[in-house]
Coordinates of C-alpha atoms and ligand atoms in Angstrom, one line a residue:
X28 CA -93.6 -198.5 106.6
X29 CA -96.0 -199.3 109.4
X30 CA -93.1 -200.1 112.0
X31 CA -91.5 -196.9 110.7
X32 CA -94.2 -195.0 111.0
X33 CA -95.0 -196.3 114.7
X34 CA -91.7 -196.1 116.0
X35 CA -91.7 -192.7 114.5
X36 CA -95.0 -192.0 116.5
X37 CA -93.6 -193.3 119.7
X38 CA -90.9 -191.5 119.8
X39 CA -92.8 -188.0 118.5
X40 CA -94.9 -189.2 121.9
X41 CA -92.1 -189.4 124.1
X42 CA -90.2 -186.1 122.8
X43 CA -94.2 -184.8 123.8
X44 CA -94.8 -186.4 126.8
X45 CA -91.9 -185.3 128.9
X46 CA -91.9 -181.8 129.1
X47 CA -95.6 -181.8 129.1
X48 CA -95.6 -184.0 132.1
X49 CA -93.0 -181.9 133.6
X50 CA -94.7 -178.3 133.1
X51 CA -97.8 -180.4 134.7
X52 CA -96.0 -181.5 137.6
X53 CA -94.3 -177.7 138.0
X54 CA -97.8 -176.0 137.9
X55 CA -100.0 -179.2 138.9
X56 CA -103.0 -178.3 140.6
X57 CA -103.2 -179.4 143.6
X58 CA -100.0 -178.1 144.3
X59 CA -97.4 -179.8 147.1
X60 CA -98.4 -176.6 149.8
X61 CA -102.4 -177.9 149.3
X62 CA -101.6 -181.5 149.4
X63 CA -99.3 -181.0 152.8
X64 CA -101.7 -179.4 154.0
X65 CA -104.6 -181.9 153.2
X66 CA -102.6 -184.4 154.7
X67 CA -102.0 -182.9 157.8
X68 CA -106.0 -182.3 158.1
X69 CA -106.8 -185.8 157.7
X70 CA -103.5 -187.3 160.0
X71 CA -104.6 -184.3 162.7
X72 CA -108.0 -184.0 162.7
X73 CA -109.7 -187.5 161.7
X74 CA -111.2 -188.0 164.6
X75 CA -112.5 -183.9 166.0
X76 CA -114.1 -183.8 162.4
X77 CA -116.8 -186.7 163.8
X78 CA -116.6 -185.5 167.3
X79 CA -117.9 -182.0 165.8
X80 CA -120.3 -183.3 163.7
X81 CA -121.6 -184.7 166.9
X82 CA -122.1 -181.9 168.7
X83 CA -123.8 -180.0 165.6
X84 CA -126.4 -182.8 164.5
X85 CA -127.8 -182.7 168.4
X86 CA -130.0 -179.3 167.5
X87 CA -132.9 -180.1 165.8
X88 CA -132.2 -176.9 164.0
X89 CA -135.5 -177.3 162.1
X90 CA -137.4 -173.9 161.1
X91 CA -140.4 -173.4 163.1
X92 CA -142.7 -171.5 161.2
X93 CA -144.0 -169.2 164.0
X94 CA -140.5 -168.3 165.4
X95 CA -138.0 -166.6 163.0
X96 CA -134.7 -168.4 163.2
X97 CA -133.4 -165.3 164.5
X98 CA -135.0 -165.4 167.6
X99 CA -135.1 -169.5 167.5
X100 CA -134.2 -170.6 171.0
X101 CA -132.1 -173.9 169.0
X102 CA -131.0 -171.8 166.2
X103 CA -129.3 -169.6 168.7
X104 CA -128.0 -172.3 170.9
X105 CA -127.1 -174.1 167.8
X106 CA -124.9 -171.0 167.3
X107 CA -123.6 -170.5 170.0
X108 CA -121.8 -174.1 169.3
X109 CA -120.2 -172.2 166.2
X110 CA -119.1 -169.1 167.9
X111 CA -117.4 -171.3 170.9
X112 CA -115.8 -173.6 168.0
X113 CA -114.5 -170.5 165.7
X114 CA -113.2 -169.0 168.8
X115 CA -111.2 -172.3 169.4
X116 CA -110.0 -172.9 166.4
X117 CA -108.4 -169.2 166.4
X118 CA -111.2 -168.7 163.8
X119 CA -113.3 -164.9 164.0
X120 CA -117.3 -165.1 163.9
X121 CA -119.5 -162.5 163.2
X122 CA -123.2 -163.3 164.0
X123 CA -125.7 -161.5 161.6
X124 CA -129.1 -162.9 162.8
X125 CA -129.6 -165.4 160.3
X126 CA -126.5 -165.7 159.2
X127 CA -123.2 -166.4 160.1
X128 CA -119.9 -165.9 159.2
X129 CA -117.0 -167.3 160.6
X130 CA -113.6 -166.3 158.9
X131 CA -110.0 -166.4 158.3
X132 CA -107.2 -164.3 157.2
X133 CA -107.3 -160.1 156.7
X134 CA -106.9 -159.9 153.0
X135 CA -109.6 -157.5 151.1
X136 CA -110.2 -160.1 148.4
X137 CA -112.4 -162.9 149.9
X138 CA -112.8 -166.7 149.2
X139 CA -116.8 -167.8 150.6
X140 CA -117.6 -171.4 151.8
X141 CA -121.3 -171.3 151.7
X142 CA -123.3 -173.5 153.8
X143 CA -126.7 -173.8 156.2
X144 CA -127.3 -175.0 159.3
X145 CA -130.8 -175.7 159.5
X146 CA -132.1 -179.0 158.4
X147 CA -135.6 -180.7 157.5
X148 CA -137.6 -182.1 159.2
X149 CA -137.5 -185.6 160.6
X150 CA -139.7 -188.6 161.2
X151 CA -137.7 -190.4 164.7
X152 CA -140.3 -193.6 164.3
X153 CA -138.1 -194.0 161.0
X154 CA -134.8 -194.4 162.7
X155 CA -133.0 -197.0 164.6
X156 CA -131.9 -194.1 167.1
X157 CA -132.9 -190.5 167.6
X158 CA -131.9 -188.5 164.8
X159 CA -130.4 -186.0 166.8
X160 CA -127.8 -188.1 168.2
X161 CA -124.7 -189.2 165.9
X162 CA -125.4 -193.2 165.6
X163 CA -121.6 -194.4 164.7
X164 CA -121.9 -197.5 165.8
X165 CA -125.7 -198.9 163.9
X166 CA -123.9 -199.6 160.6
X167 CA -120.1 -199.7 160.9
X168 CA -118.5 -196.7 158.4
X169 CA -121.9 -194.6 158.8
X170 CA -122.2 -191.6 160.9
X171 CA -126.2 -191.6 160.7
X172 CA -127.9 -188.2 162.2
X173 CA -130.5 -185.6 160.6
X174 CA -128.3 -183.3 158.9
X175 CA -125.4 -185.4 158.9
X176 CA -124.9 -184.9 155.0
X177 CA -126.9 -182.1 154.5
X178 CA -125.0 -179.8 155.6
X179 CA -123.4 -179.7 159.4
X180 CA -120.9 -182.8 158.1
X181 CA -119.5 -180.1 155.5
X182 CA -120.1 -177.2 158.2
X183 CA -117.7 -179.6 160.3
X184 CA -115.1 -180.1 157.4
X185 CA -114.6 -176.4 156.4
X186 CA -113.9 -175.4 159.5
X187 CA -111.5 -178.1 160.2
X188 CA -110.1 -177.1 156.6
X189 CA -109.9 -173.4 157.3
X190 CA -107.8 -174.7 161.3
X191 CA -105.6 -176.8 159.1
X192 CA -104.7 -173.9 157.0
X193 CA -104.3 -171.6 159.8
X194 CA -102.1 -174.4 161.7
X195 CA -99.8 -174.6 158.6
X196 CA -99.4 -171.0 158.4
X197 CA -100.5 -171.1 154.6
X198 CA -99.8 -167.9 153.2
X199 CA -103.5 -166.4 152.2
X200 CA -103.8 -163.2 149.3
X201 CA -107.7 -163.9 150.1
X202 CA -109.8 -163.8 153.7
X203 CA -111.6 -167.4 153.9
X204 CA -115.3 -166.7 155.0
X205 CA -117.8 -169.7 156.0
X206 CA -121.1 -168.5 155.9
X207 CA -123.7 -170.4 157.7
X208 CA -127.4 -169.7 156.5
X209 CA -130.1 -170.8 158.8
X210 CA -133.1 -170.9 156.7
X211 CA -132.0 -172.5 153.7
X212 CA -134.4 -175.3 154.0
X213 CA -137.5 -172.8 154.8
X214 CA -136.9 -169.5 153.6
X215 CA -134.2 -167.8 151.0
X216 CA -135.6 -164.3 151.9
X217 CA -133.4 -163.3 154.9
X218 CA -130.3 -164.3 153.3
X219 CA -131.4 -162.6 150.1
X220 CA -132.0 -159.0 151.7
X221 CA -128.8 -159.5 153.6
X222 CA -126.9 -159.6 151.1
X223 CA -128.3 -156.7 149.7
X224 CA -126.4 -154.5 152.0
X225 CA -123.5 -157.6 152.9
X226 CA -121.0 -157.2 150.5
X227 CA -120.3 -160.9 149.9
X228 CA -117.4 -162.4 148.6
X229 CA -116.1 -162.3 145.3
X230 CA -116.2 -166.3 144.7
X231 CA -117.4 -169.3 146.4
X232 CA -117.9 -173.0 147.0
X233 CA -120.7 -174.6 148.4
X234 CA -120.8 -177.2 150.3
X235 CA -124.6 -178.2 149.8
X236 CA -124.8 -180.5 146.4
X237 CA -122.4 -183.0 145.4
X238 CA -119.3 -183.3 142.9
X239 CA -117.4 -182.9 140.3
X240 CA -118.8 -179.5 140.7
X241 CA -122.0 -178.5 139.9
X242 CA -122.6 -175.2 137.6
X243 CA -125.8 -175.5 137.1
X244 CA -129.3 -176.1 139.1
X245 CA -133.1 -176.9 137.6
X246 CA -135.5 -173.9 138.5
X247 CA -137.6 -175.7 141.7
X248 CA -141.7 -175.3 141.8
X249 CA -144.8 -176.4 142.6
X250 CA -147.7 -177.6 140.8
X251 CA -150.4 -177.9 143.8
X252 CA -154.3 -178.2 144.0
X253 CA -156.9 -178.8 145.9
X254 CA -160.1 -181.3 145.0
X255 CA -162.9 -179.8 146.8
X256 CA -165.1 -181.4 148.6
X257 CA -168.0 -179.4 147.3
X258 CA -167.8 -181.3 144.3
X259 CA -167.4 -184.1 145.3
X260 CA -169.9 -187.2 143.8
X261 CA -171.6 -189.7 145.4
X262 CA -171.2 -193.2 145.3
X263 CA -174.3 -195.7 144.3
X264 CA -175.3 -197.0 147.4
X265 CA -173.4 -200.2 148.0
X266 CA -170.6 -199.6 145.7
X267 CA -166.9 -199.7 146.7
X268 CA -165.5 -196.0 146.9
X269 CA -162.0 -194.4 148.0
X270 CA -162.9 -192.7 151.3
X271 CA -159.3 -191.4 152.5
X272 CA -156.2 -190.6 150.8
X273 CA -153.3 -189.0 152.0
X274 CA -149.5 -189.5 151.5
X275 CA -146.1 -188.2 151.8
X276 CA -144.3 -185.8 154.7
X277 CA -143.1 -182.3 153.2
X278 CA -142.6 -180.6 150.0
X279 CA -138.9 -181.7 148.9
X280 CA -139.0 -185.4 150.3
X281 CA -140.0 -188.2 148.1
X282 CA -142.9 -189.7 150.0
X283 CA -142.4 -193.0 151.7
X284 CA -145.4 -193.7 153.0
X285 CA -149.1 -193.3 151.1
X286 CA -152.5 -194.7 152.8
X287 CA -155.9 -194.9 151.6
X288 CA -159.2 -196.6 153.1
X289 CA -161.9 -198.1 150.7
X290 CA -165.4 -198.4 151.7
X291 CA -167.9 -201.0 150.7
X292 CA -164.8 -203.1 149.3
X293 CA -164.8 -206.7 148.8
X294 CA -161.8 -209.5 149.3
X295 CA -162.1 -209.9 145.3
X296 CA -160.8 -205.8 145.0
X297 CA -158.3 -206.6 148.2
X298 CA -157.0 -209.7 146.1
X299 CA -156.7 -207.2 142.6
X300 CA -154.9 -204.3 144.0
X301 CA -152.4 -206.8 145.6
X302 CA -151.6 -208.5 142.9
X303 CA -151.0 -205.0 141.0
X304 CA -149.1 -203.6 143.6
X305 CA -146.8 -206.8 143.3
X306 CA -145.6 -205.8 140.3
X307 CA -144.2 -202.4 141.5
X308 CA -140.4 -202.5 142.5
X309 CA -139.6 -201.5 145.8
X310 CA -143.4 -201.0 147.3
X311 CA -144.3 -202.5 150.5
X312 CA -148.0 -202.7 150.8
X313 CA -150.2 -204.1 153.5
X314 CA -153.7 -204.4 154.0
X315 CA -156.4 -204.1 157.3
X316 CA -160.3 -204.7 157.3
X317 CA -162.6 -202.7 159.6
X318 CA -165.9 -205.0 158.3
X319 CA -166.3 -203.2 154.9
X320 CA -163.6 -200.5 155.2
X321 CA -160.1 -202.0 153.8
X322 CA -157.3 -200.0 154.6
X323 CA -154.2 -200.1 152.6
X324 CA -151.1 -198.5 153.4
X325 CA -148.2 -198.3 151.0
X326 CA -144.3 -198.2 151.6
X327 CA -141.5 -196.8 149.3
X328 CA -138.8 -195.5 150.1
X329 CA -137.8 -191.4 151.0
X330 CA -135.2 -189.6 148.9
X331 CA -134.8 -186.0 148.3
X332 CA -136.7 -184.6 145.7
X333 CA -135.1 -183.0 143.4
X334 CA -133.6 -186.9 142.5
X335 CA -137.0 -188.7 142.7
X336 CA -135.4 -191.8 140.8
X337 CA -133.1 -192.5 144.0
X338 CA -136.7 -192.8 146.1
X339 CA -139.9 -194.8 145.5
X340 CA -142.8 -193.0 145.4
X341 CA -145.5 -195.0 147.9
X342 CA -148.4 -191.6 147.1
X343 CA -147.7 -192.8 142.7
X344 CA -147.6 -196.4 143.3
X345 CA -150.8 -196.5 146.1
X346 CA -153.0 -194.9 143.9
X347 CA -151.6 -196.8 140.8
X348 CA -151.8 -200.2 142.7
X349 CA -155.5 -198.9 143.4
X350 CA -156.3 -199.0 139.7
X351 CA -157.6 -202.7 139.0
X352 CA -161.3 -200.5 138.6
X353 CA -162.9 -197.1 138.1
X354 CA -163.4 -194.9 140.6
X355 CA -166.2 -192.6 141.4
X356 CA -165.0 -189.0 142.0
X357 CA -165.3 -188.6 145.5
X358 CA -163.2 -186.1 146.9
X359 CA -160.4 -189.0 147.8
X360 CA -161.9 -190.9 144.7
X361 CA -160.9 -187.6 142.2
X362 CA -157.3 -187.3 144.1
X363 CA -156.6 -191.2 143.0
X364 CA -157.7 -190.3 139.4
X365 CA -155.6 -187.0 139.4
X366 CA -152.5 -188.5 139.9
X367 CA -153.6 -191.5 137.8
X368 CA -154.6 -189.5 134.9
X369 CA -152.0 -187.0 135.1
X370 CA -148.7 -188.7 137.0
X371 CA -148.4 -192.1 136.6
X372 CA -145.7 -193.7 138.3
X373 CA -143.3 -191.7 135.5
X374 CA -141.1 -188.7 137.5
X375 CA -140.9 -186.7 134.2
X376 CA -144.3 -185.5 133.5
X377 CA -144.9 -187.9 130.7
X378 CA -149.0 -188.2 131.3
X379 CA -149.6 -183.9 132.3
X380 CA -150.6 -182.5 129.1
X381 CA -147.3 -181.2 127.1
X382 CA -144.9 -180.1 130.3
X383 CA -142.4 -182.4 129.6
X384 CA -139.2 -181.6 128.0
X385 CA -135.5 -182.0 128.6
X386 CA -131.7 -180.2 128.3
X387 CA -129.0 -181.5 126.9
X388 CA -126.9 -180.7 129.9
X389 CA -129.3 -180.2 132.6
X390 CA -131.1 -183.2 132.0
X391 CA -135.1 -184.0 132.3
X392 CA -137.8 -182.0 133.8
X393 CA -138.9 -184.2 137.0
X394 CA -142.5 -184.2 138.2
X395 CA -143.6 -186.0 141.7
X396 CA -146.2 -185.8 144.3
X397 CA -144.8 -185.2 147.7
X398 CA -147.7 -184.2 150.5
X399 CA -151.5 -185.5 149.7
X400 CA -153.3 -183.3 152.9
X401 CA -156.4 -183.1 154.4
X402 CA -157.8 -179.6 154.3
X403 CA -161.2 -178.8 155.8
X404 CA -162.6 -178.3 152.7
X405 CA -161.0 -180.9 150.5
X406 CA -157.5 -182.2 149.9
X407 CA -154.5 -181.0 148.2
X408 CA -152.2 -182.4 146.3
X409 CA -148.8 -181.1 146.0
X410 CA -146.3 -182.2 143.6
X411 CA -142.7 -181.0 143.1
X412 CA -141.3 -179.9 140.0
X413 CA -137.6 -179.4 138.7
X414 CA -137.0 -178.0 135.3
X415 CA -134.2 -177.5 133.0
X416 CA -133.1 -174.7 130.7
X417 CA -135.2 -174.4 127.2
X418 CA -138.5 -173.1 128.7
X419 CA -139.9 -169.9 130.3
X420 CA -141.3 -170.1 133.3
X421 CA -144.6 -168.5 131.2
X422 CA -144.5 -170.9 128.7
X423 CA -144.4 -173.7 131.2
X424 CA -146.9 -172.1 133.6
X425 CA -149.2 -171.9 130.2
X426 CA -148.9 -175.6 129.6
X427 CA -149.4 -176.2 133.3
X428 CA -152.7 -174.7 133.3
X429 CA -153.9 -176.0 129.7
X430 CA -153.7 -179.4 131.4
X431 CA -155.2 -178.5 134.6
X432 CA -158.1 -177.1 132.8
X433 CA -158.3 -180.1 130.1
X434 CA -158.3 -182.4 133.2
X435 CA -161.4 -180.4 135.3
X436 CA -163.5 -180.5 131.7
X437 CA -162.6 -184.6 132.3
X438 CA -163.1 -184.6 136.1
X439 CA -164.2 -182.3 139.2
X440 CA -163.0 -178.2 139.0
X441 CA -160.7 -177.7 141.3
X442 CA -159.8 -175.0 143.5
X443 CA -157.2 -173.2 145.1
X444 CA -154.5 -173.9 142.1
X445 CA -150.5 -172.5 142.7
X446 CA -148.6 -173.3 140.4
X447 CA -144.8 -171.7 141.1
X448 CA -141.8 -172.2 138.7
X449 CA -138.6 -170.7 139.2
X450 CA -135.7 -170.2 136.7
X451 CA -133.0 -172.6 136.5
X452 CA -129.5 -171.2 137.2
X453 CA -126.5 -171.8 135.2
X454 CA -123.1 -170.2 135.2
X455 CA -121.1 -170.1 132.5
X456 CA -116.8 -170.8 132.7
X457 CA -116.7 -169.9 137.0
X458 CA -113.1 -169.0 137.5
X459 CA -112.4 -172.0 140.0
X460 CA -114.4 -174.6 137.7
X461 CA -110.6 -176.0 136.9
X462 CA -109.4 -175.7 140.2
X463 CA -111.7 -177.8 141.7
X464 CA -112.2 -180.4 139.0
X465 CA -107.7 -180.8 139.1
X466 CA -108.7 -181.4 143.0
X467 CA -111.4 -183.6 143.0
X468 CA -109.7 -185.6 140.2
X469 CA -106.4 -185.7 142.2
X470 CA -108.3 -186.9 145.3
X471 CA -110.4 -189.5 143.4
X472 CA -108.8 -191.0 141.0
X473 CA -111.4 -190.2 138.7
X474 CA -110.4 -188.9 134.8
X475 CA -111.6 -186.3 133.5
X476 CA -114.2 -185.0 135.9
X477 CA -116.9 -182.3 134.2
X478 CA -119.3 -179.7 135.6
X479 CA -122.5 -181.1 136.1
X480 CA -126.2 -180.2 136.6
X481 CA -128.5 -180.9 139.1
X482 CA -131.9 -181.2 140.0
X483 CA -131.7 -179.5 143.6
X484 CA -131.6 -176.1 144.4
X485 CA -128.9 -174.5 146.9
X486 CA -128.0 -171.1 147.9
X487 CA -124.7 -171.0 145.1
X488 CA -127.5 -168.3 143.2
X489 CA -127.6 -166.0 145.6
X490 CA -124.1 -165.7 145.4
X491 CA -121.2 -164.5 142.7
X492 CA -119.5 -167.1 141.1
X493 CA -120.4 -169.8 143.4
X494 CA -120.3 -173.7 142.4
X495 CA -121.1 -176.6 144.6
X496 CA -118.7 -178.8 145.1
X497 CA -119.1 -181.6 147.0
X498 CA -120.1 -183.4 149.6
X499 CA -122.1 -186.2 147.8
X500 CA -119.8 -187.9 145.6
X501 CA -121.7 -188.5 141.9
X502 CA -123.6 -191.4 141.2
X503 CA -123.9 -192.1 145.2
X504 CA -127.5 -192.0 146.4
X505 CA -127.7 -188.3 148.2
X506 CA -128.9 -189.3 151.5
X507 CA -130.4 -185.6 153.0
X508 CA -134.3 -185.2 153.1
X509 CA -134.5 -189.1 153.5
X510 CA -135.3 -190.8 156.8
X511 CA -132.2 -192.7 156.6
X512 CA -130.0 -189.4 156.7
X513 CA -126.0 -190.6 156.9
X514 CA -122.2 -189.7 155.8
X515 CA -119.5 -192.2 155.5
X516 CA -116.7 -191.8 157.6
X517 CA -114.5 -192.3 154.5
X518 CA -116.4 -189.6 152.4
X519 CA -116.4 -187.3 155.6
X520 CA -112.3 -187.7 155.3
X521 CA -112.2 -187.6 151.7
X522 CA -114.0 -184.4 152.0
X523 CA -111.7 -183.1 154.6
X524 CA -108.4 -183.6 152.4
X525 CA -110.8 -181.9 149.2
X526 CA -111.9 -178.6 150.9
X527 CA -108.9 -178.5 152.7
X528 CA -106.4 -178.2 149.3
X529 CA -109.4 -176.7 147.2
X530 CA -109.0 -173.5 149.6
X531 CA -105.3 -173.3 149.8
X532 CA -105.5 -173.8 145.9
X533 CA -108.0 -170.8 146.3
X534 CA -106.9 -168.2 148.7
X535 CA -103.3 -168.8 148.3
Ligands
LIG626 ZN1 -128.8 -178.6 152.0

């Protein structure tokens, strides 16, 4: 009965299995034109990918506040690099100010790459060479540079992708258009009224996240106060008191370096917050006298921050490491027991009142300081919020404040309180979703390959039935915002053969 039954099963499975696997093979996705086509991108072009990315990573195409990028002297240089590529690569460009877009192909019915060419900003102290110069040779299989990753290595790829194609003579029933938005890092508002009169295309991938492919992104924010110094108490006379803090570089960077400067402290408090910070994983902390001032400077470790469990947070952990005592409120006093009261050295909101909350699919809301500054009259305290689904933004703006105000009965008022919380995006069943996740599987190796969520933000929402896809690869630590900025060679390639079939699969 039971070797019956199994032989009967096994050969029900085989009578199953073969024309399944041939009406796969028939219709598999990618299909021989894309993979051909892949192939010859990577066998062709392994090498002008890199060069490229070299010449694109040597503008420091950060947004300066006071000159719009359209009348940036890099920005426009930087372009100028695109138009003279497009043009070699028998590609058309089309310069809209802020925007770019380089194409391919005639058709009515268009296929958008959507990427930016601006990056953040960068601390050169922090790198072995200047940030701005592709370092291939520091670690081998790294191509280390500002921007590298995030996003002139995929700016590099698609347009090496869209040469392959036109090389192959791939038949197209769509017009390939990679737009490059130069604010995305600063400011969504050009690209948002340009599109109100750009008709843009009618689906997209971008190249600005990380795979399988991502459908979904948290709503970004910002919880941020000031602690004025008007109300600031005084210490008893003699008493050790926090006289500085500050911490952390710009809003969507996990902050690597914290500092704070005790007066009146003793080697018995030097000895305590040593010993605490100790037990914190991956803090660096070290420690100066100036006769009763001590000085003690924290290092973590950057990471973007929208994933603040791939950083270490040195502004959480400094003033954690700080508490071995109370503190009086003085102004840096009430910032150190803010974030102890109401962070923690948690990144999901556990200690602020009832914020916290989680998706099924999107995952946990995340909740970390990122820039501690000195104002003239006080110091603010930013902190960085990512939220799923299952809250609206007036609920969650409620709870923010009830804890804010149950924190100032506790404390010191504060002033100057913005709280901003934007929606999270989701799209639901994008027509390429297979597509893409037959592609990336094929390239990979990996089974099975699902849409994910994440916590960053890109510019896929501003435009139809757009999904990321690409160019981190998942559970890989995403290396843009950090100080230690880089793409592998190999993912760089990988990346190449992905876009390159992924857009035949698509336009075709
Ligand atoms: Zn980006």
């Amino acid at each position: 009965m039971f070797k019956k039954t199994l032989l009967a099963s096994l050969l029900l499975a085989s009578f199953m299995s073969a024309p399944t696997a041939l009406a796969a093979s028939a219709g598999a996705i990618p299909g021989p034109v894309a993979v051909k086509t892949a192939k010859y991108a990577v066998e062709t072009y392994r090498n002008d990918v890199v060069d490229l990315l070299g010449k694109l990573v040597s503008f420091n195409t950060v947004a300066d506040p006071k000159v719009p990028s359209d009348q940036n002297p890099v920005h426009i240089a930087f372009k100028n690099v695109l138009k003279e590529e497009a043009a070699r690569l028998g590609l058309d460009y089309t310069d809209y100010g802020w925007t770019v877009v380089i194409g391919l192909g005639q058709a009515s019915e268009r296929l958008g790459i959507v990427t930016h060419g601006d990056v953040q900003p960068v601390d050169p102290s922090k790198w072995k060479k200047s940030p701005f110069v592709l370092d291939r040779t520091s670690e081998p299989g790294k191509l280390i540079a500002r921007g590298a990753e995030d996003d002139k290595g995929p700016i590099a790829t698609a347009l090496y992708a869209m040469k392959s194609i036109r090389d192959n003579g791939v038949p197209l029933s769509k017009r390939i258009e990679l737009y490059v938005y130069m604010g995305e890092e600063s400011d969504w508002g050009p690209l948002t009224e340009f599109l109100k009169t750009h008709v843009p295309p009618q689906m997209s991938i971008t190249l600005d996240a990380e795979y399988p492919v991502v459908t979904a992104e948290k709503g970004g924010g910002t919880v941020a106060v000031t602690i004025p110094a008007s109300s600031a108490q005084t210490p008893a006379a003699g008493v050790p008191f926090i006289q500085s803090f500050k911490g952390g570089f710009f809003g969507t960077q996990i902050p690597e370096d914290a500092q704070a400067v005790i007066a009146n402290a003793t080697p018995e408090l030097e000895k305590l917050i040593r010993a605490r910070g100790a037990q914190q994983d991956g803090m660096a902390y070290s420690f100066a006298w100036n006769e009763a001032n001590l000085t003690v400077t924290g290092k973590g470790l950057s990471a973007h921050s929208s994933k603040p469990q791939e950083g270490v947070n040195a502004v959480s952990m400094l003033a954690d490491a700080l508490a071995v005592q109370a503190w009086t409120d003085t102004t840096a006093g009430a910032v150190v027991n803010y974030l102890n009261d109401m962070v923690g050295t948690g990144i999901h909101a556990e200690k602020f009142g009832n914020i916290a909350y989680r998706d099924s699919f999107m995952g946990p809301l995340t909740f970390a300081p990122t820039v501690i500054r000195q104002l003239d009259d006080g110091i603010e305290v930013a902190i960085n919020v990512r939220r799923p689904q299952g809250k609206s933004s007036d609920q969650l703006t409620a709870e923010i404040n009830a804890a804010l105000a149950q924190w100032q009965g506790r404390r010191v008022p504060l002033s100057n309180i913005k709280i901003g919380v934007r929606e999270p995006w989701i799209l639901q069943n994008p027509p390429q979703l297979p597509t893409l996740l037959s592609t990336f599987s094929y390239f990979t190796g990996m089974k099975n390959p699902k849409a994910v969520a994440i916590g960053g933000g890109t510019n896929s929402r501003l435009f139809p039935n757009a999904v990321s896809f690409g160019p981190a690869m998942p559970g890989k630590k995403y290396t843009g915002h950090s100080e230690h900025e880089f793409i592998t060679t190999k993912q760089l390639l990988l990346n190449l053969q992905m876009y390159t079939a992924a857009l035949v699969e698509l336009a075709k």
